[in-house]
Amino acid sequence: MKDLTHYINGERVPGTSGRFSDVFNPATGEVQSRCPLASKEEFDHAVEIAAAAQPAWGATNPQRRARVMMKFVDLLNRDMDKLAEALSSEHGKTFPDAKGDVQRGLEVVEYCIGAPQMLKGEFTDSAGPGIDMYSMRQPLGVTGGITPFNFPAMIPMWMFAPALACGNAFILKPSERDPSVPIMLAELMEEAGLPKGLLQVVNGDKEAVDAMLDNDIVQSIGFVGSTPIAEYIYGRGCSNGKRVQCFGGAKNHMIVMPDADMDQAADALIGAGYGAAGERCMAISVAVPVGDETADRLVEKLVPRIEKLKVGPYTAGDDVDYGPVVTAAAKQNILGLIESGIQQGAELVVDGRDFSLQGYEDGFFVGPHLFDRVTPDMDIYRKEIFGPVLSTVRAGSYDEAIGLAMDHEYGNGTAIFTRDGDTARDFAQRINIGMVGINVPIPVPLAYHTFGGWKKSAFGDLNQHGPDAFRFYTRTKTITSRWPSGIKEGGEFNFKPME
């Protein structure tokens, strides 16, 4: 069994704390490596190196920084399969899904190539008599990010690419469950021309997180994960004077109107509900058909599609729809919530509890499940399951359906399937949720828009990627300038003092 490393000052560095976390192969259940868990001293050392490297990088003009991003995009495309292979082996997601993980991160890097445009300030000529006023966007210094297991390539790139493009250094604390790809990305950044010490990868658990939150040099922190941890990081980080953005849990509803194309809606729910084994904050976990007739038609369409889903290891290739969940503990949590749904009276239409894969009996596989007649008081409705479980909540009317989504504590994403433009427009206007799909099941914005939920799904004033990223990773400085006026006499300028 191999021990993994940190990535500090351009080198893979063994951990010195003596503490490790097991990294599993989710398909087999076997431990394949150990991830070092950094001490506060190890983390602070990485911050010191980043702080020393950052001033020269911050003084580098944005166009040169953008060229590093351009080269990084080329390297990501070159090593796409290599990155996806490493990602799948630790996370368990299918190979196409792993490539999609890298691709969506790459798209944010492409957006960051526009840093020279995004970092331009504003200028007002003659704001007053002889007075000009202008602003500039300057880097924060050393920034940090804490990223989750479910997107070990995409979300780190969503954070470090704009941070670096803005002239900052960045300390990444990735998930200890699948830590290899973030280090590979850091190495590619330096191959692209990023100076050493600007992108550090420090593996760890709560000790490393607290070290980031309490270190006075770290100016900003981004986080993606569960809502309780998001609240903790946001509160502690803000109390320490840092700029913080935290994105938490989700319970995403998809409303299906009676006039919807039922085949289209069912196909959308299969991908949005079961893709990546449901381990996505933008997964649709609640279908809300309006009217019993609509619900019956939708369930009738869903059942044969769900029963045809193929579950297996990423090594099976394109024939697999989704793979295992990330750990045995995640599997047990999902199965526990399924049992609670049965006990609380939901109708289990498709039962995947007995799923077993020959040759992979010890893997963390969970079969697909479909519940019908779920009610808002049930645990499977209130809690984020993060697994291949779809709940159907029947609504008597459009207003009741939209009320379910609006009343839930989470507000990450939502969707509606309908042929009626007036209904769709009303839904988009009224819904109190950050990302909305109209006949689109997973409304993740493209890189040049921003990603972020509402309510208990997000904490902070600015979203991820898009224009908000350049606002989050810079400070605005405004300058008011006045120069003494001069009158040319005898070929010389005689300057009059300002009044």
Short mmCIF file of C-alpha atoms in Angstrom, two decimals:
data_model
loop_
_atom_site.label_atom_id
_atom_site.label_comp_id
_atom_site.label_asym_id
_atom_site.label_seq_id
_atom_site.Cartn_x
_atom_site.Cartn_y
_atom_site.Cartn_z
CA MET A 1 0.00 0.00 0.00
CA LYS A 2 1.36 3.41 -0.95
CA ASP A 3 1.33 6.58 1.11
CA LEU A 4 0.19 9.68 -0.74
CA THR A 5 1.74 13.12 -0.24
CA HIS A 6 1.08 16.82 0.01
CA TYR A 7 2.21 19.19 -2.75
CA ILE A 8 4.25 22.05 -1.34
CA ASN A 9 6.64 24.42 -3.11
CA GLY A 10 6.50 22.46 -6.34
CA GLU A 11 7.23 19.04 -4.84
CA ARG A 12 5.36 16.01 -3.56
CA VAL A 13 6.12 16.09 0.15
CA PRO A 14 5.41 13.23 2.58
CA GLY A 15 3.25 14.01 5.58
CA THR A 16 5.01 14.41 8.91
CA SER A 17 2.07 14.37 11.33
CA GLY A 18 1.97 10.58 11.56
CA ARG A 19 -1.79 10.64 10.88
CA PHE A 20 -3.35 9.08 7.78
CA SER A 21 -6.78 8.41 6.28
CA ASP A 22 -7.52 5.33 4.17
CA VAL A 23 -8.34 5.85 0.50
CA PHE A 24 -10.58 3.09 -0.84
CA ASN A 25 -11.30 1.58 -4.19
CA PRO A 26 -15.10 2.00 -3.97
CA ALA A 27 -15.73 -0.81 -6.44
CA THR A 28 -13.91 -3.45 -4.39
CA GLY A 29 -14.02 -1.97 -0.90
CA GLU A 30 -10.26 -2.40 -0.60
CA VAL A 31 -7.89 0.19 0.83
CA GLN A 32 -5.61 1.26 -2.03
CA SER A 33 -3.56 4.01 -0.39
CA ARG A 34 -3.23 6.26 2.64
CA CYS A 35 -3.70 10.01 2.58
CA PRO A 36 -1.61 12.08 5.01
CA LEU A 37 -3.50 14.39 7.36
CA ALA A 38 -1.59 17.61 7.89
CA SER A 39 -0.86 19.17 11.23
CA LYS A 40 -1.31 22.87 11.86
CA GLU A 41 2.45 23.28 11.54
CA GLU A 42 2.49 21.64 8.11
CA PHE A 43 -0.35 23.82 6.91
CA ASP A 44 1.20 27.02 8.24
CA HIS A 45 4.48 26.13 6.53
CA ALA A 46 2.67 25.86 3.18
CA VAL A 47 1.06 29.26 3.80
CA GLU A 48 4.44 30.87 4.48
CA ILE A 49 5.80 29.56 1.19
CA ALA A 50 2.71 30.81 -0.67
CA ALA A 51 2.98 34.23 0.98
CA ALA A 52 6.58 34.55 -0.16
CA ALA A 53 5.74 33.60 -3.75
CA GLN A 54 2.59 35.70 -4.17
CA PRO A 55 3.88 39.31 -4.45
CA ALA A 56 5.86 38.64 -7.64
CA TRP A 57 2.91 36.79 -9.16
CA GLY A 58 0.51 39.56 -8.18
CA ALA A 59 2.80 42.05 -9.90
CA THR A 60 2.84 39.96 -13.09
CA ASN A 61 0.57 41.51 -15.68
CA PRO A 62 -2.80 39.76 -16.21
CA GLN A 63 -2.00 38.87 -19.81
CA ARG A 64 0.99 36.78 -18.76
CA ARG A 65 -1.08 35.08 -16.08
CA ALA A 66 -3.71 34.35 -18.72
CA ARG A 67 -1.09 32.66 -20.89
CA VAL A 68 -0.42 30.21 -18.08
CA MET A 69 -4.14 29.40 -18.07
CA MET A 70 -4.05 28.90 -21.85
CA LYS A 71 -1.21 26.40 -21.53
CA PHE A 72 -2.97 24.69 -18.62
CA VAL A 73 -6.05 24.12 -20.85
CA ASP A 74 -3.82 22.42 -23.43
CA LEU A 75 -2.32 20.16 -20.75
CA LEU A 76 -5.73 19.27 -19.35
CA ASN A 77 -6.84 18.15 -22.81
CA ARG A 78 -3.61 16.21 -23.26
CA ASP A 79 -3.99 14.37 -19.94
CA MET A 80 -7.80 14.10 -19.87
CA ASP A 81 -7.86 10.29 -19.87
CA LYS A 82 -5.07 10.03 -17.31
CA LEU A 83 -6.87 12.40 -14.94
CA ALA A 84 -10.20 10.62 -15.44
CA GLU A 85 -8.62 7.24 -14.74
CA ALA A 86 -7.13 8.44 -11.45
CA LEU A 87 -10.38 10.14 -10.51
CA SER A 88 -12.53 7.06 -11.20
CA SER A 89 -10.23 4.73 -9.28
CA GLU A 90 -10.63 6.75 -6.06
CA HIS A 91 -14.13 8.15 -6.42
CA GLY A 92 -15.83 5.28 -8.26
CA LYS A 93 -17.71 7.33 -10.87
CA THR A 94 -17.82 6.05 -14.43
CA PHE A 95 -15.06 7.00 -16.84
CA PRO A 96 -17.30 9.30 -18.99
CA ASP A 97 -18.56 10.96 -15.82
CA ALA A 98 -14.98 11.45 -14.61
CA LYS A 99 -14.05 13.07 -17.91
CA GLY A 100 -17.06 15.34 -17.52
CA ASP A 101 -15.77 16.30 -14.07
CA VAL A 102 -12.47 17.43 -15.61
CA GLN A 103 -14.20 19.10 -18.57
CA ARG A 104 -16.46 21.32 -16.44
CA GLY A 105 -13.43 22.48 -14.50
CA LEU A 106 -11.54 23.10 -17.72
CA GLU A 107 -14.32 25.38 -18.94
CA VAL A 108 -13.83 27.66 -15.94
CA VAL A 109 -10.10 27.76 -16.69
CA GLU A 110 -10.97 28.81 -20.25
CA TYR A 111 -13.08 31.63 -18.86
CA CYS A 112 -10.14 32.74 -16.71
CA ILE A 113 -8.09 33.31 -19.85
CA GLY A 114 -10.16 36.50 -20.04
CA ALA A 115 -8.54 37.83 -16.85
CA PRO A 116 -7.13 40.97 -18.56
CA GLN A 117 -10.67 42.01 -19.47
CA MET A 118 -12.25 40.99 -16.16
CA LEU A 119 -9.64 42.82 -14.07
CA LYS A 120 -9.97 46.18 -15.82
CA GLY A 121 -10.99 48.98 -13.51
CA GLU A 122 -13.20 51.99 -14.19
CA PHE A 123 -12.16 55.54 -15.09
CA THR A 124 -13.95 58.85 -14.88
CA ASP A 125 -12.31 61.81 -16.59
CA SER A 126 -12.91 65.21 -14.98
CA ALA A 127 -14.94 63.96 -12.05
CA GLY A 128 -14.33 67.44 -10.65
CA PRO A 129 -12.26 70.47 -11.71
CA GLY A 130 -8.94 68.93 -12.70
CA ILE A 131 -9.85 65.70 -10.90
CA ASP A 132 -9.85 62.21 -12.36
CA MET A 133 -11.17 59.15 -10.59
CA TYR A 134 -10.34 55.53 -11.30
CA SER A 135 -10.47 52.10 -9.70
CA MET A 136 -8.27 49.04 -9.82
CA ARG A 137 -8.81 45.43 -8.83
CA GLN A 138 -5.95 44.00 -6.79
CA PRO A 139 -5.32 40.44 -5.53
CA LEU A 140 -6.09 39.52 -1.94
CA GLY A 141 -2.80 37.69 -1.33
CA VAL A 142 -3.00 34.11 -0.07
CA THR A 143 -6.38 32.44 -0.59
CA GLY A 144 -7.67 28.99 0.28
CA GLY A 145 -10.25 26.40 -0.66
CA ILE A 146 -11.80 23.30 0.91
CA THR A 147 -13.31 20.99 -1.69
CA PRO A 148 -15.55 17.88 -1.55
CA PHE A 149 -15.08 14.30 -2.69
CA ASN A 150 -17.79 14.27 -5.35
CA PHE A 151 -16.00 16.54 -7.86
CA PRO A 152 -12.27 16.25 -7.10
CA ALA A 153 -11.25 17.92 -10.38
CA MET A 154 -14.03 20.38 -11.20
CA ILE A 155 -14.51 22.20 -7.91
CA PRO A 156 -10.79 22.71 -7.18
CA MET A 157 -10.45 24.29 -10.62
CA TRP A 158 -13.54 26.42 -9.99
CA MET A 159 -11.62 27.89 -7.07
CA PHE A 160 -7.91 27.97 -7.85
CA ALA A 161 -8.17 29.00 -11.52
CA PRO A 162 -9.83 32.40 -10.89
CA ALA A 163 -7.82 32.91 -7.70
CA LEU A 164 -4.54 32.47 -9.56
CA ALA A 165 -5.72 34.43 -12.61
CA CYS A 166 -6.39 37.35 -10.25
CA GLY A 167 -2.81 37.23 -8.96
CA ASN A 168 -3.30 35.35 -5.70
CA ALA A 169 -1.62 32.31 -4.24
CA PHE A 170 -3.91 29.41 -3.38
CA ILE A 171 -3.87 26.69 -0.71
CA LEU A 172 -6.12 23.75 -1.58
CA LYS A 173 -7.40 21.33 1.08
CA PRO A 174 -9.11 18.63 -1.02
CA SER A 175 -11.19 15.74 0.24
CA GLU A 176 -9.08 13.05 1.86
CA ARG A 177 -11.31 10.44 0.19
CA ASP A 178 -9.97 11.05 -3.35
CA PRO A 179 -6.88 13.27 -3.08
CA SER A 180 -4.74 12.22 -6.06
CA VAL A 181 -6.23 14.33 -8.87
CA PRO A 182 -5.79 17.71 -7.11
CA ILE A 183 -2.04 17.07 -6.86
CA MET A 184 -1.93 16.07 -10.52
CA LEU A 185 -3.67 19.37 -11.37
CA ALA A 186 -1.12 21.34 -9.35
CA GLU A 187 1.71 19.66 -11.23
CA LEU A 188 0.08 20.51 -14.55
CA MET A 189 -0.30 24.14 -13.47
CA GLU A 190 3.42 24.37 -12.87
CA GLU A 191 4.15 22.61 -16.15
CA ALA A 192 2.02 25.36 -17.71
CA GLY A 193 4.33 28.00 -16.24
CA LEU A 194 2.94 28.79 -12.79
CA PRO A 195 5.83 29.64 -10.45
CA LYS A 196 6.44 27.28 -7.55
CA GLY A 197 4.71 27.92 -4.27
CA LEU A 198 1.60 29.57 -5.70
CA LEU A 199 -0.61 26.47 -5.75
CA GLN A 200 -0.17 24.26 -2.71
CA VAL A 201 -2.16 21.10 -1.97
CA VAL A 202 -2.34 20.24 1.71
CA ASN A 203 -4.31 17.12 2.56
CA GLY A 204 -6.03 16.90 5.91
CA ASP A 205 -9.08 16.78 8.10
CA LYS A 206 -10.55 19.22 10.63
CA GLU A 207 -7.11 20.14 11.98
CA ALA A 208 -6.04 21.43 8.56
CA VAL A 209 -9.41 23.16 8.06
CA ASP A 210 -9.12 24.96 11.39
CA ALA A 211 -5.54 25.92 10.57
CA MET A 212 -6.80 27.57 7.38
CA LEU A 213 -9.62 29.32 9.21
CA ASP A 214 -7.32 30.69 11.91
CA ASN A 215 -4.24 31.60 9.87
CA ASP A 216 -3.98 35.39 9.67
CA ILE A 217 -2.22 35.28 6.31
CA VAL A 218 -5.08 33.49 4.52
CA GLN A 219 -7.40 36.23 3.26
CA SER A 220 -10.28 34.26 1.77
CA ILE A 221 -11.75 30.77 1.89
CA GLY A 222 -14.09 28.90 -0.42
CA PHE A 223 -15.93 25.74 0.62
CA VAL A 224 -18.27 23.18 -0.93
CA GLY A 225 -19.79 20.40 1.19
CA SER A 226 -22.58 19.78 3.68
CA THR A 227 -24.61 22.61 5.20
CA PRO A 228 -23.53 22.03 8.85
CA ILE A 229 -19.86 22.26 7.86
CA ALA A 230 -20.59 25.24 5.59
CA GLU A 231 -22.17 27.07 8.51
CA TYR A 232 -19.19 26.26 10.74
CA ILE A 233 -16.61 27.42 8.20
CA TYR A 234 -18.55 30.54 7.30
CA GLY A 235 -19.02 31.57 10.92
CA ARG A 236 -15.47 30.91 12.06
CA GLY A 237 -13.89 32.32 8.91
CA CYS A 238 -15.92 35.53 9.02
CA SER A 239 -15.22 36.00 12.72
CA ASN A 240 -11.53 35.86 11.85
CA GLY A 241 -11.98 38.66 9.32
CA LYS A 242 -11.76 36.55 6.17
CA ARG A 243 -13.79 36.76 3.00
CA VAL A 244 -15.75 33.49 2.88
CA GLN A 245 -18.08 31.77 0.43
CA CYS A 246 -19.60 28.42 1.44
CA PHE A 247 -21.92 26.14 -0.51
CA GLY A 248 -23.86 23.48 1.36
CA GLY A 249 -26.50 20.83 0.88
CA ALA A 250 -29.42 20.57 -1.52
CA LYS A 251 -32.79 18.97 -2.07
CA ASN A 252 -33.61 19.75 -5.67
CA HIS A 253 -37.22 19.50 -6.89
CA MET A 254 -38.35 18.92 -10.46
CA ILE A 255 -41.97 19.90 -11.06
CA VAL A 256 -43.72 17.97 -13.83
CA MET A 257 -46.82 19.69 -15.19
CA PRO A 258 -49.69 17.73 -16.81
CA ASP A 259 -48.78 19.14 -20.23
CA ALA A 260 -45.13 18.08 -20.05
CA ASP A 261 -43.60 15.65 -22.53
CA MET A 262 -43.63 12.65 -20.19
CA ASP A 263 -40.91 10.73 -22.02
CA GLN A 264 -38.66 13.76 -21.94
CA ALA A 265 -39.37 14.30 -18.25
CA ALA A 266 -38.71 10.65 -17.38
CA ASP A 267 -35.43 10.59 -19.32
CA ALA A 268 -34.37 13.79 -17.58
CA LEU A 269 -35.10 12.32 -14.15
CA ILE A 270 -33.07 9.20 -14.89
CA GLY A 271 -29.95 11.22 -15.68
CA ALA A 272 -30.50 13.86 -13.02
CA GLY A 273 -31.53 11.48 -10.26
CA TYR A 274 -29.24 8.50 -10.79
CA GLY A 275 -26.22 9.85 -12.64
CA ALA A 276 -23.02 9.78 -10.59
CA ALA A 277 -24.94 7.56 -8.13
CA GLY A 278 -26.81 10.67 -7.01
CA GLU A 279 -23.66 12.10 -5.41
CA ARG A 280 -24.19 15.60 -6.81
CA CYS A 281 -25.41 18.75 -5.12
CA MET A 282 -27.37 19.46 -8.30
CA ALA A 283 -28.98 16.01 -8.52
CA ILE A 284 -32.75 15.96 -8.77
CA SER A 285 -33.87 13.89 -5.80
CA VAL A 286 -37.55 14.94 -5.70
CA ALA A 287 -40.01 14.68 -8.59
CA VAL A 288 -43.21 16.66 -8.07
CA PRO A 289 -45.87 15.66 -10.61
CA VAL A 290 -48.96 17.87 -10.55
CA GLY A 291 -52.10 15.76 -10.29
CA ASP A 292 -52.52 12.03 -9.69
CA GLU A 293 -52.94 11.31 -13.40
CA THR A 294 -49.62 13.03 -14.14
CA ALA A 295 -47.98 11.14 -11.28
CA ASP A 296 -49.28 7.79 -12.48
CA ARG A 297 -48.06 8.45 -16.03
CA LEU A 298 -44.66 9.61 -14.79
CA VAL A 299 -44.11 6.61 -12.50
CA GLU A 300 -45.20 4.27 -15.29
CA LYS A 301 -42.53 5.81 -17.53
CA LEU A 302 -39.84 5.79 -14.83
CA VAL A 303 -40.06 2.19 -13.63
CA PRO A 304 -38.84 0.39 -16.78
CA ARG A 305 -36.10 2.96 -17.27
CA ILE A 306 -34.86 2.53 -13.70
CA GLU A 307 -34.97 -1.25 -13.95
CA LYS A 308 -32.72 -1.08 -17.03
CA LEU A 309 -30.02 0.98 -15.28
CA LYS A 310 -26.63 -0.74 -15.27
CA VAL A 311 -24.56 -0.38 -12.12
CA GLY A 312 -20.92 -1.40 -12.07
CA PRO A 313 -17.25 -0.43 -11.78
CA TYR A 314 -15.76 2.26 -14.00
CA THR A 315 -13.59 -0.41 -15.62
CA ALA A 316 -16.71 -1.76 -17.33
CA GLY A 317 -16.61 1.21 -19.71
CA ASP A 318 -19.55 2.94 -21.34
CA ASP A 319 -21.95 0.12 -20.54
CA VAL A 320 -22.30 1.34 -16.94
CA ASP A 321 -24.79 4.07 -15.99
CA TYR A 322 -23.33 4.72 -12.57
CA GLY A 323 -20.79 3.27 -10.17
CA PRO A 324 -20.45 2.77 -6.43
CA VAL A 325 -20.84 5.46 -3.79
CA VAL A 326 -17.62 6.71 -2.25
CA THR A 327 -17.41 4.87 1.09
CA ALA A 328 -19.06 2.12 3.12
CA ALA A 329 -20.32 4.78 5.53
CA ALA A 330 -22.02 6.64 2.66
CA LYS A 331 -23.69 3.40 1.57
CA GLN A 332 -24.97 2.69 5.07
CA ASN A 333 -26.34 6.22 5.41
CA ILE A 334 -28.26 5.86 2.14
CA LEU A 335 -29.67 2.46 3.10
CA GLY A 336 -30.66 3.82 6.51
CA LEU A 337 -32.66 6.64 4.91
CA ILE A 338 -34.31 4.16 2.55
CA GLU A 339 -35.43 2.07 5.55
CA SER A 340 -36.79 5.21 7.22
CA GLY A 341 -38.83 5.95 4.10
CA ILE A 342 -40.41 2.51 4.21
CA GLN A 343 -41.13 2.75 7.94
CA GLN A 344 -42.66 6.22 7.55
CA GLY A 345 -45.13 5.04 4.91
CA ALA A 346 -43.64 5.86 1.51
CA GLU A 347 -44.30 3.38 -1.29
CA LEU A 348 -41.08 1.76 -2.51
CA VAL A 349 -41.83 1.18 -6.19
CA VAL A 350 -38.32 0.12 -7.26
CA ASP A 351 -36.31 -1.66 -4.56
CA GLY A 352 -32.54 -1.81 -5.02
CA ARG A 353 -31.62 -2.88 -1.50
CA ASP A 354 -30.59 -6.39 -2.50
CA PHE A 355 -28.36 -5.25 -5.34
CA SER A 356 -25.11 -7.22 -5.53
CA LEU A 357 -22.49 -7.37 -8.25
CA GLN A 358 -20.69 -10.63 -8.83
CA GLY A 359 -17.00 -10.25 -8.12
CA TYR A 360 -17.57 -6.92 -6.36
CA GLU A 361 -19.60 -8.05 -3.37
CA ASP A 362 -17.51 -5.89 -1.01
CA GLY A 363 -17.85 -2.76 -3.13
CA PHE A 364 -19.94 0.23 -2.11
CA PHE A 365 -22.69 -0.27 -4.68
CA VAL A 366 -26.27 0.85 -4.08
CA GLY A 367 -29.03 -0.23 -6.44
CA PRO A 368 -31.47 2.35 -7.84
CA HIS A 369 -34.56 3.15 -5.77
CA LEU A 370 -37.82 4.89 -6.55
CA PHE A 371 -40.29 6.02 -3.89
CA ASP A 372 -43.83 7.20 -4.58
CA ARG A 373 -46.31 9.00 -2.33
CA VAL A 374 -43.58 10.62 -0.27
CA THR A 375 -44.75 13.38 2.07
CA PRO A 376 -42.84 16.45 3.31
CA ASP A 377 -42.62 15.16 6.89
CA MET A 378 -40.56 12.11 5.91
CA ASP A 379 -36.80 11.93 6.43
CA ILE A 380 -36.20 10.94 2.81
CA TYR A 381 -37.81 14.23 1.79
CA ARG A 382 -36.26 16.52 4.39
CA LYS A 383 -32.68 15.22 4.26
CA GLU A 384 -30.14 15.16 1.47
CA ILE A 385 -29.66 11.47 0.63
CA PHE A 386 -26.74 11.85 -1.79
CA GLY A 387 -27.45 8.49 -3.37
CA PRO A 388 -29.40 6.83 -6.23
CA VAL A 389 -32.81 7.43 -4.66
CA LEU A 390 -35.63 9.38 -6.31
CA SER A 391 -38.70 10.43 -4.30
CA THR A 392 -42.03 11.30 -5.89
CA VAL A 393 -44.16 13.82 -4.01
CA ARG A 394 -47.61 14.20 -5.55
CA ALA A 395 -49.00 17.73 -5.67
CA GLY A 396 -52.64 18.63 -6.21
CA SER A 397 -51.90 21.89 -8.03
CA TYR A 398 -49.15 24.03 -9.49
CA ASP A 399 -49.25 26.32 -6.44
CA GLU A 400 -48.85 23.36 -4.10
CA ALA A 401 -45.92 22.06 -6.18
CA ILE A 402 -44.07 25.35 -6.24
CA GLY A 403 -44.77 25.77 -2.53
CA LEU A 404 -42.94 22.52 -1.76
CA ALA A 405 -39.75 23.79 -3.37
CA MET A 406 -40.09 27.26 -1.87
CA ASP A 407 -40.73 26.00 1.66
CA HIS A 408 -37.78 23.60 1.77
CA GLU A 409 -34.77 24.83 3.73
CA TYR A 410 -32.43 24.17 0.79
CA GLY A 411 -32.45 26.32 -2.34
CA ASN A 412 -29.70 25.11 -4.63
CA GLY A 413 -31.41 24.10 -7.87
CA THR A 414 -34.84 23.35 -9.27
CA ALA A 415 -36.55 22.60 -12.57
CA ILE A 416 -39.94 22.57 -14.22
CA PHE A 417 -41.06 20.54 -17.21
CA THR A 418 -43.95 22.08 -19.12
CA ARG A 419 -45.02 23.17 -22.58
CA ASP A 420 -46.67 26.33 -21.24
CA GLY A 421 -44.53 29.46 -21.47
CA ASP A 422 -46.64 31.44 -18.99
CA THR A 423 -46.24 28.75 -16.33
CA ALA A 424 -42.51 28.53 -16.96
CA ARG A 425 -42.09 32.29 -16.75
CA ASP A 426 -44.08 32.47 -13.51
CA PHE A 427 -41.97 29.67 -12.06
CA ALA A 428 -38.70 31.40 -12.95
CA GLN A 429 -39.91 34.68 -11.48
CA ARG A 430 -41.39 33.39 -8.22
CA ILE A 431 -39.13 30.55 -7.13
CA ASN A 432 -36.74 31.36 -4.26
CA ILE A 433 -33.95 29.11 -5.51
CA GLY A 434 -30.62 30.09 -7.01
CA MET A 435 -30.45 27.99 -10.18
CA VAL A 436 -33.53 27.22 -12.28
CA GLY A 437 -34.07 24.87 -15.20
CA ILE A 438 -36.95 25.09 -17.65
CA ASN A 439 -37.16 21.72 -19.38
CA VAL A 440 -33.54 21.34 -18.26
CA PRO A 441 -33.08 18.87 -15.39
CA ILE A 442 -29.73 19.97 -13.92
CA PRO A 443 -29.46 23.74 -14.39
CA VAL A 444 -25.72 24.12 -13.76
CA PRO A 445 -24.70 27.45 -15.34
CA LEU A 446 -21.87 27.55 -17.83
CA ALA A 447 -18.53 29.00 -16.79
CA TYR A 448 -19.31 32.59 -17.85
CA HIS A 449 -22.34 32.74 -15.54
CA THR A 450 -22.19 32.16 -11.79
CA PHE A 451 -23.04 29.07 -9.76
CA GLY A 452 -24.76 29.40 -6.38
CA GLY A 453 -27.84 28.50 -4.39
CA TRP A 454 -30.06 30.33 -1.92
CA LYS A 455 -31.28 29.69 1.63
CA LYS A 456 -29.27 27.03 3.49
CA SER A 457 -27.51 25.94 0.33
CA ALA A 458 -25.16 28.92 0.28
CA PHE A 459 -23.48 31.34 2.68
CA GLY A 460 -21.82 34.50 1.43
CA ASP A 461 -22.57 37.32 -0.97
CA LEU A 462 -20.83 36.06 -4.11
CA ASN A 463 -21.20 32.91 -6.19
CA GLN A 464 -18.68 30.57 -7.76
CA HIS A 465 -17.03 31.14 -11.15
CA GLY A 466 -18.18 33.67 -13.74
CA PRO A 467 -17.84 37.39 -12.97
CA ASP A 468 -18.41 36.82 -9.24
CA ALA A 469 -15.16 34.84 -8.99
CA PHE A 470 -13.13 37.86 -10.11
CA ARG A 471 -14.97 39.98 -7.53
CA PHE A 472 -14.41 37.44 -4.77
CA TYR A 473 -10.67 37.06 -5.37
CA THR A 474 -9.85 40.77 -5.66
CA ARG A 475 -10.23 43.97 -3.67
CA THR A 476 -11.33 47.18 -5.35
CA LYS A 477 -9.21 50.26 -4.75
CA THR A 478 -10.55 53.65 -5.88
CA ILE A 479 -8.19 56.56 -6.55
CA THR A 480 -9.12 60.23 -6.77
CA SER A 481 -6.34 62.12 -8.56
CA ARG A 482 -5.65 65.84 -8.97
CA TRP A 483 -2.47 67.43 -10.30
CA PRO A 484 -1.43 71.09 -9.99
CA SER A 485 -2.25 72.99 -13.15
CA GLY A 486 0.56 74.79 -15.01
CA ILE A 487 0.66 77.85 -17.29
CA LYS A 488 3.31 77.92 -19.93
CA GLU A 489 5.38 81.15 -19.71
CA GLY A 490 8.55 81.65 -21.68
CA GLY A 491 8.74 77.99 -22.61
CA GLU A 492 8.48 76.82 -18.99
CA PHE A 493 5.64 75.38 -16.91
CA ASN A 494 5.00 77.26 -13.72
CA PHE A 495 2.77 75.14 -11.48
CA LYS A 496 0.19 76.83 -9.32
CA PRO A 497 -0.56 75.27 -5.98
CA MET A 498 -3.92 73.58 -5.53
CA GLU A 499 -6.55 75.72 -3.87
#
